[in-house]
Coordinates of C-alpha atoms (C1' of nucleotides) in Angstrom, one line a residue:
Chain A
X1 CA 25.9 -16.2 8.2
X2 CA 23.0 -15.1 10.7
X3 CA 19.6 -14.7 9.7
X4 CA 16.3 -13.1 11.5
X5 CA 15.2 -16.7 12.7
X6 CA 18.6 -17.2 14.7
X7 CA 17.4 -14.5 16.6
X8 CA 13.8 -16.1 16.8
X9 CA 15.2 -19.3 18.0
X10 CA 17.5 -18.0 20.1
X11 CA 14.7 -15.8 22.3
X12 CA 12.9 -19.0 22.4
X13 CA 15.3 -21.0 23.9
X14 CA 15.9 -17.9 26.4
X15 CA 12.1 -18.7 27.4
X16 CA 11.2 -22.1 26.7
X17 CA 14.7 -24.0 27.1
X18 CA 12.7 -27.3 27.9
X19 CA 11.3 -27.5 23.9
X20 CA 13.4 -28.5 20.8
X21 CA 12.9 -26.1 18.6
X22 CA 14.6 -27.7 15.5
X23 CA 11.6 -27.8 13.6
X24 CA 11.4 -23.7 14.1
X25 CA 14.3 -23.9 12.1
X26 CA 12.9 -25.0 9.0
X27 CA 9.3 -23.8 9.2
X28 CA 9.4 -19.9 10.3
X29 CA 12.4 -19.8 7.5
X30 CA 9.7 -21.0 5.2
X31 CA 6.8 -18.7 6.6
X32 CA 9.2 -16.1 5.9
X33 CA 10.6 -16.6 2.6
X34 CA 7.0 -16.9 1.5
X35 CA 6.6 -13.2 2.8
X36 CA 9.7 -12.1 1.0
X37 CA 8.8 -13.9 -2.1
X38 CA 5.2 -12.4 -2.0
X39 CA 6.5 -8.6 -2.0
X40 CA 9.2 -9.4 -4.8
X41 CA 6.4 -11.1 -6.6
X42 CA 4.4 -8.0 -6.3
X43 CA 7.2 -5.9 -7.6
X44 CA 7.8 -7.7 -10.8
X45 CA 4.0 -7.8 -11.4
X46 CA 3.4 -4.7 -10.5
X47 CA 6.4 -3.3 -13.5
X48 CA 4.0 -5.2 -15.7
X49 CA 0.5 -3.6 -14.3
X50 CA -1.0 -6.8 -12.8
X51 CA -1.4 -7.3 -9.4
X52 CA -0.4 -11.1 -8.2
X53 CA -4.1 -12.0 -7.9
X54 CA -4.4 -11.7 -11.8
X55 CA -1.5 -13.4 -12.4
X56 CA -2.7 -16.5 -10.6
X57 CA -5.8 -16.6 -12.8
X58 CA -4.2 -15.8 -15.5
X59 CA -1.6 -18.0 -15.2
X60 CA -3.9 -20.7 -14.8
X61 CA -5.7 -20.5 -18.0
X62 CA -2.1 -19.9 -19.1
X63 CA -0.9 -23.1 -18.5
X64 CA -4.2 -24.9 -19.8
X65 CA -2.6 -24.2 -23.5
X66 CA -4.3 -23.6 -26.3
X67 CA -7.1 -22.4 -26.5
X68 CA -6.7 -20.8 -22.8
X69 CA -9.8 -21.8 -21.8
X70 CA -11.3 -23.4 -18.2
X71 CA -14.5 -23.2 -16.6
X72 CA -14.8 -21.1 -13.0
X73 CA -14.9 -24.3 -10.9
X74 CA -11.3 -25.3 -12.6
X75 CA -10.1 -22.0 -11.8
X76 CA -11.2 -21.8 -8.0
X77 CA -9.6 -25.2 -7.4
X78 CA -6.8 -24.5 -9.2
X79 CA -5.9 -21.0 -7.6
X80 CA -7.5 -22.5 -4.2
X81 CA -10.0 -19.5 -3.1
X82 CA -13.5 -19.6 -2.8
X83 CA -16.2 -19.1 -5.6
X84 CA -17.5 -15.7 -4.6
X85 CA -14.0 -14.7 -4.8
X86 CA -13.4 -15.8 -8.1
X87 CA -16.7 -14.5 -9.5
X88 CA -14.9 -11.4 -8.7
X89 CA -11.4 -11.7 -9.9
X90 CA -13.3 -13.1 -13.1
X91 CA -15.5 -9.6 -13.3
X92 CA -12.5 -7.7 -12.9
X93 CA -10.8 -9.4 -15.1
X94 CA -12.8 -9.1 -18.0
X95 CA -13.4 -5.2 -17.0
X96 CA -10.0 -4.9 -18.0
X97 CA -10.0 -7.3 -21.0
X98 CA -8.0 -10.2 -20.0
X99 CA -10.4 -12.4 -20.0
X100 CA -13.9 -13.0 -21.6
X101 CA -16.6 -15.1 -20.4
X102 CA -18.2 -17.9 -22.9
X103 CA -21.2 -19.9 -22.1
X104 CA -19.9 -23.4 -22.0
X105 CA -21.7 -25.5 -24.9
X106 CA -21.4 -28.5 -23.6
X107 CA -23.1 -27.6 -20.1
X108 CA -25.6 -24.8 -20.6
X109 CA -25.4 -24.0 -16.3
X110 CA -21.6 -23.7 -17.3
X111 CA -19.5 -20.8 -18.2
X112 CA -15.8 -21.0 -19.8
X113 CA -13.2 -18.6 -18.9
X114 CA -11.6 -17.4 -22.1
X115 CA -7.6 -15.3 -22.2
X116 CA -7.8 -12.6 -24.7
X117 CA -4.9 -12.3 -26.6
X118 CA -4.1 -8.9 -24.4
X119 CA -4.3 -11.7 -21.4
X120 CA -1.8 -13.9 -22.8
X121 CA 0.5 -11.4 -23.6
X122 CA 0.6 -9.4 -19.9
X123 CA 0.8 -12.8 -18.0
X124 CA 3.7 -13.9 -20.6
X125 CA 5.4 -10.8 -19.7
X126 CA 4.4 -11.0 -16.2
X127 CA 6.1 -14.7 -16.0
X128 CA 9.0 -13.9 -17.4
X129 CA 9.9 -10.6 -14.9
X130 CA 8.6 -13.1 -12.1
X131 CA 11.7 -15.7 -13.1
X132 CA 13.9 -12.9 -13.5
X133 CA 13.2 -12.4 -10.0
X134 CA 13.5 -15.2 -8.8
X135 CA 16.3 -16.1 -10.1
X136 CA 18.0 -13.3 -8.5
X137 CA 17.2 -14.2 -5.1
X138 CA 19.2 -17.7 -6.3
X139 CA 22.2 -15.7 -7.6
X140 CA 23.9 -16.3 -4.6
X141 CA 23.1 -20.2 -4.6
X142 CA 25.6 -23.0 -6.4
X143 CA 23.4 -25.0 -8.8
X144 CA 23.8 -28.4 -7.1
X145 CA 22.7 -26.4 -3.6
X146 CA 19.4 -25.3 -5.7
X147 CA 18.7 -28.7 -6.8
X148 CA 19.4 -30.3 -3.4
X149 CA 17.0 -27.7 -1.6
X150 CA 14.6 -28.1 -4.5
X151 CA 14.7 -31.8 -3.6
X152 CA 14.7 -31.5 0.4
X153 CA 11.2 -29.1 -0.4
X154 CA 9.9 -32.0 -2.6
X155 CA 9.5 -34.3 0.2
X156 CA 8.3 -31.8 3.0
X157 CA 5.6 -31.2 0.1
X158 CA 4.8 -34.5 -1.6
X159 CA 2.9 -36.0 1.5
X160 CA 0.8 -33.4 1.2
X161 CA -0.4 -34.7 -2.6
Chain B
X1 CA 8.5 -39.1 -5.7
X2 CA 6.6 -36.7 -7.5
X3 CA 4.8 -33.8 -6.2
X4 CA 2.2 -31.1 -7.2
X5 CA 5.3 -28.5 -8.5
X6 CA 6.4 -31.2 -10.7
X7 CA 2.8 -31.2 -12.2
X8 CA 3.4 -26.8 -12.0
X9 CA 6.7 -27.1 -13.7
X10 CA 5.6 -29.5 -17.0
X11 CA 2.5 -27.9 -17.9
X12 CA 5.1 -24.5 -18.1
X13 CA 7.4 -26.3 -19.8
X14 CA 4.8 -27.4 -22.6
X15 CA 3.6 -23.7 -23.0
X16 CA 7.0 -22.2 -22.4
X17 CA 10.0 -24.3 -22.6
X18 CA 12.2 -21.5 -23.5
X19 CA 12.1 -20.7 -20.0
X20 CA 14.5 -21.9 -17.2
X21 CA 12.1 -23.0 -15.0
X22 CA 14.6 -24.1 -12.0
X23 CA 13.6 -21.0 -9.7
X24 CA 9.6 -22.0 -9.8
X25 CA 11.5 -26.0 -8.0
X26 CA 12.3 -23.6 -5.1
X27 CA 9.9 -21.1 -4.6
X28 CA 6.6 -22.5 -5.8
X29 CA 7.7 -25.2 -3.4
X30 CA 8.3 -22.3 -0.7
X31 CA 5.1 -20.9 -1.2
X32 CA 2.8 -24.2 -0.8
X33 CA 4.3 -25.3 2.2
X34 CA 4.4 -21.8 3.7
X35 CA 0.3 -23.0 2.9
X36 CA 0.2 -25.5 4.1
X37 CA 1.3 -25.0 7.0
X38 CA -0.8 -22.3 7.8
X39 CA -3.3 -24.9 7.7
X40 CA -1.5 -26.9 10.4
X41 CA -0.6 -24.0 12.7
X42 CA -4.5 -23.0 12.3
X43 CA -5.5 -26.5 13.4
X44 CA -3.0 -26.9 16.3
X45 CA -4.2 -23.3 17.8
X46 CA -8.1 -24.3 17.5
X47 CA -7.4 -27.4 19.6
X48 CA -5.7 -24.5 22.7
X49 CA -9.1 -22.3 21.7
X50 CA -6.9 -19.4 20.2
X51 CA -5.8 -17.8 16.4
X52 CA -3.1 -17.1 14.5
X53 CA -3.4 -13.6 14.5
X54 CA -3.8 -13.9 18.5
X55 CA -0.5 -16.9 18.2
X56 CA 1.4 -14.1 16.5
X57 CA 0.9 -11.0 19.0
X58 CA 1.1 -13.2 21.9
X59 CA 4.0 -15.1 21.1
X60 CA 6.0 -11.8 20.2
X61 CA 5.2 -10.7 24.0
X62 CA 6.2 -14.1 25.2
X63 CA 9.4 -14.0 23.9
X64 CA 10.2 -10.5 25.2
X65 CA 10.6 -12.2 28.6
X66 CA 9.3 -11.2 31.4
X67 CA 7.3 -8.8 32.3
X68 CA 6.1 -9.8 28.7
X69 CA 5.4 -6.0 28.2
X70 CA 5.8 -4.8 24.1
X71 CA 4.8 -1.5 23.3
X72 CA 1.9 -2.1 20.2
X73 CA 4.7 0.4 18.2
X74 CA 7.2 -2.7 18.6
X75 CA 4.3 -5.2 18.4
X76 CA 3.3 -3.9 15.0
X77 CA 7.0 -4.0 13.5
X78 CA 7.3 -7.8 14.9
X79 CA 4.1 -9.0 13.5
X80 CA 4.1 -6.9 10.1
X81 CA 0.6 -5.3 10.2
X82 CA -0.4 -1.6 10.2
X83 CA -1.1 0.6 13.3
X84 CA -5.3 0.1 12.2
X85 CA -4.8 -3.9 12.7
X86 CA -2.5 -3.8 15.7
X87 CA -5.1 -1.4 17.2
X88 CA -8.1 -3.7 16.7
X89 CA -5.7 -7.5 17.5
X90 CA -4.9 -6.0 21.0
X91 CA -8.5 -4.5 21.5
X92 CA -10.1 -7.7 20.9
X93 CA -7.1 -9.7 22.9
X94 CA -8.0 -7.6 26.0
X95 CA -11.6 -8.1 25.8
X96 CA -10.6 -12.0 25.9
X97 CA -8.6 -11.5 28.8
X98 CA -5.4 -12.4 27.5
X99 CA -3.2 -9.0 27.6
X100 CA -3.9 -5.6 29.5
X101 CA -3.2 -2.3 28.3
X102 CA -1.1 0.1 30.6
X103 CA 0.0 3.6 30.0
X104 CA 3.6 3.7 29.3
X105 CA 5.4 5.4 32.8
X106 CA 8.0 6.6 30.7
X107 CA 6.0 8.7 27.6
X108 CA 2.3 9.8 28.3
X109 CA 2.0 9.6 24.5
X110 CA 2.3 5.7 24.8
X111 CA 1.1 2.6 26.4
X112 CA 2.4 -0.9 26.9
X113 CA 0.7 -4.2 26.1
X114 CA 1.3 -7.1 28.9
X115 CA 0.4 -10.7 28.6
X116 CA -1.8 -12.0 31.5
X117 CA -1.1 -15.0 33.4
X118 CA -3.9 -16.2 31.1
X119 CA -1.9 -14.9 27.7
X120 CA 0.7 -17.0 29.5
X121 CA -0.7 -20.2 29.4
X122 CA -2.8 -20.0 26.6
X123 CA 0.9 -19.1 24.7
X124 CA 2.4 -21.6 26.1
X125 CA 0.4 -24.1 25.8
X126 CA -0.8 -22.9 22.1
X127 CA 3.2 -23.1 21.1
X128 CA 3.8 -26.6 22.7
X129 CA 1.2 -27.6 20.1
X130 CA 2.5 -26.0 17.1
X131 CA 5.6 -27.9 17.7
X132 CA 4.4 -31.2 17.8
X133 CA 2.0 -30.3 14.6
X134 CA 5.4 -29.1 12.7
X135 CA 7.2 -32.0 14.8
X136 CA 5.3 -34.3 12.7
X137 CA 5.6 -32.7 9.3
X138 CA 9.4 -33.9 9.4
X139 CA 8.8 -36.8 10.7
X140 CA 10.1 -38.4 7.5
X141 CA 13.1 -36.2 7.4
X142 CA 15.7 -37.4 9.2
X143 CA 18.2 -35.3 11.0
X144 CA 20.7 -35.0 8.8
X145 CA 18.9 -33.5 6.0
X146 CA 16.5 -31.6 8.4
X147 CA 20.1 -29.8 9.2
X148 CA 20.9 -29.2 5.8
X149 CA 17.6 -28.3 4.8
X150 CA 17.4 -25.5 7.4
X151 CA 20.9 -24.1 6.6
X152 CA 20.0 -23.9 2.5
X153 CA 17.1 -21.6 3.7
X154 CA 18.8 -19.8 6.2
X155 CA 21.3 -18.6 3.0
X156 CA 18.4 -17.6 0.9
X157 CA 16.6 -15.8 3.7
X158 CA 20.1 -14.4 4.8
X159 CA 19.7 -11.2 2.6
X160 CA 16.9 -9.9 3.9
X161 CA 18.1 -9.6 7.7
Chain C
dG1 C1' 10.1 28.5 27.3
dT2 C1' 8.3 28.5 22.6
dG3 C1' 7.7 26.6 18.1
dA4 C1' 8.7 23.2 14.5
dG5 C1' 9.2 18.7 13.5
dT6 C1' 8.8 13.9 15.0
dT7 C1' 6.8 9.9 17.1
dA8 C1' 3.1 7.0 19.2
dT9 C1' -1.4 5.5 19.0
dC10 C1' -6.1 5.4 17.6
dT11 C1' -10.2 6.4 14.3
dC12 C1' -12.5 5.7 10.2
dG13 C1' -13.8 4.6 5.4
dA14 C1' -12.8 1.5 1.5
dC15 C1' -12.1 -3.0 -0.1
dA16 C1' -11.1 -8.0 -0.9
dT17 C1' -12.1 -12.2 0.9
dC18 C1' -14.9 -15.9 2.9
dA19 C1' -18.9 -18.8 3.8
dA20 C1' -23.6 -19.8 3.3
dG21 C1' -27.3 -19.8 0.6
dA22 C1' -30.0 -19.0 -3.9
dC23 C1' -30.9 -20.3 -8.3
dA24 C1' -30.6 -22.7 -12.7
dC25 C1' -29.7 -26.7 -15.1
dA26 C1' -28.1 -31.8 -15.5
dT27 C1' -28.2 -36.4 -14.3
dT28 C1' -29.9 -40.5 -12.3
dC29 C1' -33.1 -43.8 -10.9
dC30 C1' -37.5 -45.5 -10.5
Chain D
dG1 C1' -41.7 -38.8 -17.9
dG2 C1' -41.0 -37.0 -13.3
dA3 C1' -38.9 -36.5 -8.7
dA4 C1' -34.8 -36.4 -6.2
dT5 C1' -30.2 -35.5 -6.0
dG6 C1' -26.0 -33.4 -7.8
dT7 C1' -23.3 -29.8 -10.0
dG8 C1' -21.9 -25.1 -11.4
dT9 C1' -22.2 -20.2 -10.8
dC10 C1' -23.5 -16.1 -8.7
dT11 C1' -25.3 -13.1 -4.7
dT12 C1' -25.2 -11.5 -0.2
dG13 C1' -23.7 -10.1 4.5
dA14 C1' -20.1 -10.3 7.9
dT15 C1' -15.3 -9.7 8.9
dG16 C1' -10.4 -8.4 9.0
dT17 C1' -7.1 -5.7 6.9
dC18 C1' -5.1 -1.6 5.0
dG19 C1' -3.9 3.2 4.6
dA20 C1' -4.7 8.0 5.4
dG21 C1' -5.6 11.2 8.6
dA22 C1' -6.4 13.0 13.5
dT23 C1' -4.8 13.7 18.1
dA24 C1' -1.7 14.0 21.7
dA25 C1' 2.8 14.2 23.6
dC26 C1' 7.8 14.2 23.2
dT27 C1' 12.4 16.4 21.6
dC28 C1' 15.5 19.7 20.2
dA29 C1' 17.2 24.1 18.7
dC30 C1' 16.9 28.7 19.5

DNA sequence: GTGAGTTATCTCGACATCAAGACACATTCC
DNA sequence: GGAATGTGTCTTGATGTCGAGATAACTCAC
């Protein structure tokens, strides 16, 4: 089986036959899978009328647990984007009653970032369609290959922790 | 050893463990490192004075062999941005020097975008770098699994070609 | 050849993001 | 208690991208 980065590799090596290029192998595949995964992730999201932005920071607060709540500063490092941008993701958010904003009492120059019930429930639903997704993609992968590539991903990542 | 998307994968599995959570071991993995290395590929092209953006459009005429002519038609399709963004990557890459912009002899409607002997060796020299950057990321790895690793993806990313 | 439809490129307005700085409040140390 | 420093959030201006539309030129059927 021949995929787009054969190709990539193999013009590559037409041109630059002095390099190794084994680690093109593994990294473009990655950049590109990434791509893939964004637009299918933007699919199931979109089915569920949130766009993959809102899902981050909702998934976020998601994951917190009961009662759903973090301040902005939590959020920003958590979803990795700047504060101006999530000042905005938060306005829009609440616009559309996901979220609400709380003054934090503990901190009174702090703000918490409350889900809404109506939150919780689009980025349950939005979860679950993005696993369904997924999981498709997998369909063609034995169980013990998913676990092995799972594994072989952990320690490209884990230096990085 | 443990990395973040083990983290990722409890807190779901407090909030949801009805859920099969295998799918996020793979692709929340895919995503971070597709991150991360953006990082990487970002530092490695500062160092050769140039940006991704301008890696991406270069590269795609480098590997077109020579006379490293694309036309920005085909240049958009290999890079994945619109028409608007192509216009404005090769307008700013020919103010810097690094391609030239020729009418196409064989259709007046079009023109053809050539790396300069400067696109060359900034390219060149820009890719030389992003290999020993990703070089070092499997450092760890060793060749076997780097092998295996890179054949796992190619079957995911198989379907999409 | 002429006209309809297609293809190639560029222009322009809208928008989300980033990065730097402003502002308010907390905390620490003297 | 008061000054200096740190922390948390929001505001602002610049930038790059997208997407729709405009223009020019090609192709093919008649």
């Amino acid at each position: 089986m021949r995929d787009e980065v054969d190709d990539l590799v193999e013009a590559w090596g037409r041109e630059r036959g002095d390099l190794d290029l084994a680690p093109v192998e593994v990294f473009s595949r990655i950049s590109r899978l990434a791509r893939h995964l964004d637009l299918a992730r933007r699919d199931a999201f979109t089915a569920h009328g949130i766009e993959s932005w809102e899902f981050d920071v909702l998934a976020a607060l998601r994951r917190a647990g009961s009662p759903y709540e973090l301040s902005p500063g939590r959020l920003l490092r958590e979803t990795l984007v700047t504060s101006g941008t999530m000042t905005n993701r938060v306005d829009r958010l609440a616009a559309r009653g996901l979220v609400e904003r709380l003054p934090d009492p503990k901190d009174r120059r702090g703000v918490l970032v409350r889900l809404t019930v109506e939150g919780k429930a689009a980025v349950d639903g939005a979860f679950e369609a993005l696993l369904a997704a997924e999981a498709d993609l997998l369909a063609d992968l034995p169980d013990k290959q998913r676990t092995q590539l799972a594994g072989l991903l952990r320690s490209l990542l884990a230096p990085f922790s």
